[in-house]
Coordinates of C-alpha atoms and ligand atoms in Angstrom, one line a residue:
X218 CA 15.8 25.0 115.5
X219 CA 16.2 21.2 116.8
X220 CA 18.8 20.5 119.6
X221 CA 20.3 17.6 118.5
X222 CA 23.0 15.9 119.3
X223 CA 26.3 15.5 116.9
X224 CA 25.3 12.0 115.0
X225 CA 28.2 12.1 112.1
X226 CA 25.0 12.3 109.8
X227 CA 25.7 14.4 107.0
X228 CA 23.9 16.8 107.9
X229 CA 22.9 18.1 111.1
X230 CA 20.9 20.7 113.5
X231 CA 23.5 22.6 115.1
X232 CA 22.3 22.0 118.7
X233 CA 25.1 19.4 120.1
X234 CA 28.4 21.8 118.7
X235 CA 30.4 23.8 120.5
X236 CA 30.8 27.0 119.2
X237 CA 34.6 26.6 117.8
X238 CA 32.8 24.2 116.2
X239 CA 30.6 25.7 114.5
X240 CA 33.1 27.4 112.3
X241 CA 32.3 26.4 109.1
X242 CA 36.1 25.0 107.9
X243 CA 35.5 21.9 110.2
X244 CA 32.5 21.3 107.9
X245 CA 34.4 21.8 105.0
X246 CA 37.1 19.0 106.2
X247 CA 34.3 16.5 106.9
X248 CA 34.4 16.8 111.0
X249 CA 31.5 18.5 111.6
X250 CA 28.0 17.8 109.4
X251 CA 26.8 20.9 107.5
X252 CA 24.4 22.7 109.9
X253 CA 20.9 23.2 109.1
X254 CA 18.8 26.6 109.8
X255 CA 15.8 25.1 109.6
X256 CA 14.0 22.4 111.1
X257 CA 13.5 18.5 110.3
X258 CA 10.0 19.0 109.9
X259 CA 10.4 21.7 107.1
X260 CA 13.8 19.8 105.6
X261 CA 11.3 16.9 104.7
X262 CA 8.8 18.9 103.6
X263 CA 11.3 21.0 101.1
X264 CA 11.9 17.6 99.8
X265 CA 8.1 17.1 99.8
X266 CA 7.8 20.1 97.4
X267 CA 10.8 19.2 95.2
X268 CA 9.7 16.2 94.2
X269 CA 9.9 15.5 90.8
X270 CA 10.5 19.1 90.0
X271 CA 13.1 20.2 87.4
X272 CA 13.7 23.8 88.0
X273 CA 14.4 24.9 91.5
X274 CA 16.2 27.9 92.6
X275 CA 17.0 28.8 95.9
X276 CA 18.0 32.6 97.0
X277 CA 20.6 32.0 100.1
X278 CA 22.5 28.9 100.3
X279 CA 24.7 29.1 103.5
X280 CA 26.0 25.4 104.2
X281 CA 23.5 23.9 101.6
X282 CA 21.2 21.6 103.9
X283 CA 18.3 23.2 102.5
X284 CA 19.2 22.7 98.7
X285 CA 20.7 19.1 99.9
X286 CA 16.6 18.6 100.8
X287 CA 15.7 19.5 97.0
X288 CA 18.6 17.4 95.4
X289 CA 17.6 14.5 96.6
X290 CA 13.9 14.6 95.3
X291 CA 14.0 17.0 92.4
X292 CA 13.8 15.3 88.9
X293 CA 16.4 13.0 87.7
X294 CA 17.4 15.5 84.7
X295 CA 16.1 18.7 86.6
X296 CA 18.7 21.6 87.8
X297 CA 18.8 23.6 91.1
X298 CA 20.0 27.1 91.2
X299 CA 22.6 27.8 93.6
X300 CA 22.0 32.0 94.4
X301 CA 24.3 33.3 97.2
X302 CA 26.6 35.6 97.1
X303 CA 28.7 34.0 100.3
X304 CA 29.7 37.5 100.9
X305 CA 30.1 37.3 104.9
X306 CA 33.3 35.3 104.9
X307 CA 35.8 36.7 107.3
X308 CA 38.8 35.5 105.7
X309 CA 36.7 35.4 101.6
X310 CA 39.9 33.8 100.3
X311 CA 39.1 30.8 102.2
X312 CA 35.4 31.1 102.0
X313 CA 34.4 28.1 103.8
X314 CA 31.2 28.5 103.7
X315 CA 31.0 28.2 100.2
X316 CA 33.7 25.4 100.6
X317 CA 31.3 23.5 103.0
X318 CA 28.4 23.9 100.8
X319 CA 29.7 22.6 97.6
X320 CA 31.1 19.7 99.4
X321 CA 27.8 18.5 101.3
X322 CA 25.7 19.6 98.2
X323 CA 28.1 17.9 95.5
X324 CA 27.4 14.6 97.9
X325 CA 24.1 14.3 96.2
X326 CA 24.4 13.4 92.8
X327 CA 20.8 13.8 91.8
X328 CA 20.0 16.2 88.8
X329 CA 22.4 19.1 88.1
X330 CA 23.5 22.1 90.1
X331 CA 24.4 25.6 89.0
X332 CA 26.2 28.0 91.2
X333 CA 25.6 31.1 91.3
X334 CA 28.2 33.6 93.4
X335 CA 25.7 36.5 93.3
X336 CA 23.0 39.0 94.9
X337 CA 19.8 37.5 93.9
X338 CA 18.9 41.0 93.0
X339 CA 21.7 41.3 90.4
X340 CA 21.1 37.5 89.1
X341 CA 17.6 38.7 88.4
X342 CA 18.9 41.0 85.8
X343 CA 19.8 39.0 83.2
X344 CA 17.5 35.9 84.5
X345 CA 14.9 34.6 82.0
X346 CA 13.9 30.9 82.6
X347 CA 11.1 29.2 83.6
X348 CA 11.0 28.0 87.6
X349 CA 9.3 25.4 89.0
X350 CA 10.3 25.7 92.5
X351 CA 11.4 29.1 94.0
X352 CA 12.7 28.9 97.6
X353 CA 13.6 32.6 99.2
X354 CA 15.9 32.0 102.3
X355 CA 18.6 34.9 101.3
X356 CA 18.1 38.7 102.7
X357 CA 16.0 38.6 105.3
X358 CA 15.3 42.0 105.9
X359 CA 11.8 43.4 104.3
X360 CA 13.1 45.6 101.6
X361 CA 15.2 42.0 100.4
X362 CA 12.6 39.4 101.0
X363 CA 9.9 41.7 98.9
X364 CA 12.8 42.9 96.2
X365 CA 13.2 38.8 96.0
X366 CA 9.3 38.6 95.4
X367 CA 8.9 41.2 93.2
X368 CA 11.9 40.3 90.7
X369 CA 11.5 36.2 91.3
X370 CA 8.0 35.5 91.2
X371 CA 7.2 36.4 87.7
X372 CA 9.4 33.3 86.7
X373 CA 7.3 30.8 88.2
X374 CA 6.1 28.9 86.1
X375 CA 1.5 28.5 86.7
X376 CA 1.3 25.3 88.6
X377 CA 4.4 26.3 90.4
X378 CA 5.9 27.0 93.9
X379 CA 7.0 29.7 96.0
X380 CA 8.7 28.8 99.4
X381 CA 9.8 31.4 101.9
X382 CA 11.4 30.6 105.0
X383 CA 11.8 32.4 108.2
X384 CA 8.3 33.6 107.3
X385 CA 5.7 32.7 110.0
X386 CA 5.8 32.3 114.1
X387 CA 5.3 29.2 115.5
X388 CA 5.3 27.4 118.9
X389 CA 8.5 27.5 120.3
X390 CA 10.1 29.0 117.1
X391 CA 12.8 31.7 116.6
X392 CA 10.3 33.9 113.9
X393 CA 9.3 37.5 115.1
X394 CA 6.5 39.2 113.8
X395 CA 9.0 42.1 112.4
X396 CA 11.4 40.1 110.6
X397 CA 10.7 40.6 106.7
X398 CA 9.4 37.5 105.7
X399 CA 7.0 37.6 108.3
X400 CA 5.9 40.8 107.4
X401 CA 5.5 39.8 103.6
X402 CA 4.0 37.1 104.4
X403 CA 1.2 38.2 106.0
X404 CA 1.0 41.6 104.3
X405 CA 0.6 39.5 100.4
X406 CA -1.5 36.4 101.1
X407 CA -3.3 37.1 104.2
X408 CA -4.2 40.9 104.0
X409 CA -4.1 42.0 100.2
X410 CA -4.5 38.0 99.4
X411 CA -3.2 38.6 95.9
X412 CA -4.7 37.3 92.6
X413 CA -3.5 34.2 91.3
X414 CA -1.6 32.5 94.3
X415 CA -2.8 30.7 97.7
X416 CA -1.0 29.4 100.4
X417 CA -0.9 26.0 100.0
X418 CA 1.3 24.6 103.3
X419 CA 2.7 26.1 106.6
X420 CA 4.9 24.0 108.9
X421 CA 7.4 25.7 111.1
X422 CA 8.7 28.8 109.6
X423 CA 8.0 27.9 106.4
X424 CA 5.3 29.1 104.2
X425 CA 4.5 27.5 100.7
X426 CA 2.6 29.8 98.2
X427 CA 1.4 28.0 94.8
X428 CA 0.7 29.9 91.4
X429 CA -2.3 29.1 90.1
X430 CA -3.0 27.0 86.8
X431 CA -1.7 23.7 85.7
X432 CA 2.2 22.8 85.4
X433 CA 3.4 23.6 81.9
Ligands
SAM220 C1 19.5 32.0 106.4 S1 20.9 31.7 105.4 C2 20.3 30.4 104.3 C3 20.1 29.1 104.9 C4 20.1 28.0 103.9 N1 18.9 28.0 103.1 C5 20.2 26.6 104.6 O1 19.8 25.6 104.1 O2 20.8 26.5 105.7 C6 20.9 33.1 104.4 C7 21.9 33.1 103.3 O3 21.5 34.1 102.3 C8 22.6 34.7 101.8 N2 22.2 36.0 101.3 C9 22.1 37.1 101.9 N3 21.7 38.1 101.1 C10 21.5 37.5 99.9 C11 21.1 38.0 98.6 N4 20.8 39.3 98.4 N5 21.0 37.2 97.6 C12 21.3 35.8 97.8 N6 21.7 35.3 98.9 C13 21.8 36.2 100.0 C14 23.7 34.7 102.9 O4 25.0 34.7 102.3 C15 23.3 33.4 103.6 O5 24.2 32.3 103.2

């Protein structure tokens, strides 16, 4: 992750806070930015990938800088898909996770967003529309990230877009090669190379995957 300094931006990288600090609540109030678990580098290129795009759902929200990145370039009358269940709370009354991240996401008023309190293995049950833009960031461990293949991917629409993050090493990253998306990874589009999707981007951590065939 960056090591940047606090800015007041809306957003931020974690690097500069002290760890009372990090506790999501100030976040919630407005004195700390939401902190990203990802990179600059892969925040621009989720926007990148959003562009224009008018169904996005993301699996794992945490803070919301990630689906901040695919607000602000999805399609004007698109909506993004909110999946987390925000279950590791300490005190869930409060919640402030989920607090922070429908404040900081709520900031952007592009498109429409639907929340969605869940286990992206439960949502899938009674899921049936089309996706454009799948980003996988929730349960990282292998048995999660390949559940969150296996019940997600058949949604995406030919033409579309599979993002999973965490999912590749990289110079002076935080990716191992036995965390789960790593392992998936490499396992379904390097090794087995499966029919019918490519990868089409790596920066970072981040791995893009595209369905073949035209948009619908
Ligand atoms: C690495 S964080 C996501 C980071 C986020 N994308 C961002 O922009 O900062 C992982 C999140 O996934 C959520 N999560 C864990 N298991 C999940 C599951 N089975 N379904 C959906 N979300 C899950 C956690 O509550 C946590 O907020």
């Amino acid at each position: 992750m960056l090591n940047l300094p606090f800015t007041g931006n809306p957003l931020d990288y974690g690097g500069g806070l002290s760890a009372s600090r990090l506790h999501p609540v100030y976040a919630w109030l407005g004195m700390r930015p939401v902190v990203a678990q990802h990179t600059a580098e892969e925040h621009s290129a989720l926007g990148r990938w959003a562009t224009g795009r008018s169904s996005i759902v993301e699996i794992g929200v945490a803070e919301g800088v990630s689906a901040i990145a695919l607000r602000q370039r999805m399609s004007e009358d698109g909506t993004l898909y909110l999946i987390d269940p925000f279950h590791l709370s300490r005190i869930p009354v409060f919640n402030f996770t989920k607090r922070a991240a429908h404040r900081a996401v709520g900031s952007v008023t592009r498109g429409k967003t639907v929340w969605i309190q869940n286990f992206s293995s439960k949502t899938s049950q009674s899921w049936n529309k089309p996706i454009d833009l799948l980003l996988i960031d929730g349960d990282h461990s292998e048995e999660g990230v390949r559940l969150d293949w296996a019940e997600w991917s058949p949604f995406v629409v030919p033409g579309g877009i599979v993002i999973f993050h965490d999912a590749r090493l990289f110079e002076g990253g935080w990716t191992t090669p036995d965390n789960g998306p790593v392992k998936l990874v490499d396992d379904l589009f390097r090794r087995q190379m499966i029919p019918g999707w490519e990868i089409v981007e790596e920066i970072h951590s981040l791995v893009v995957v595209k369905r073949s065939g035209l948009l619908a």
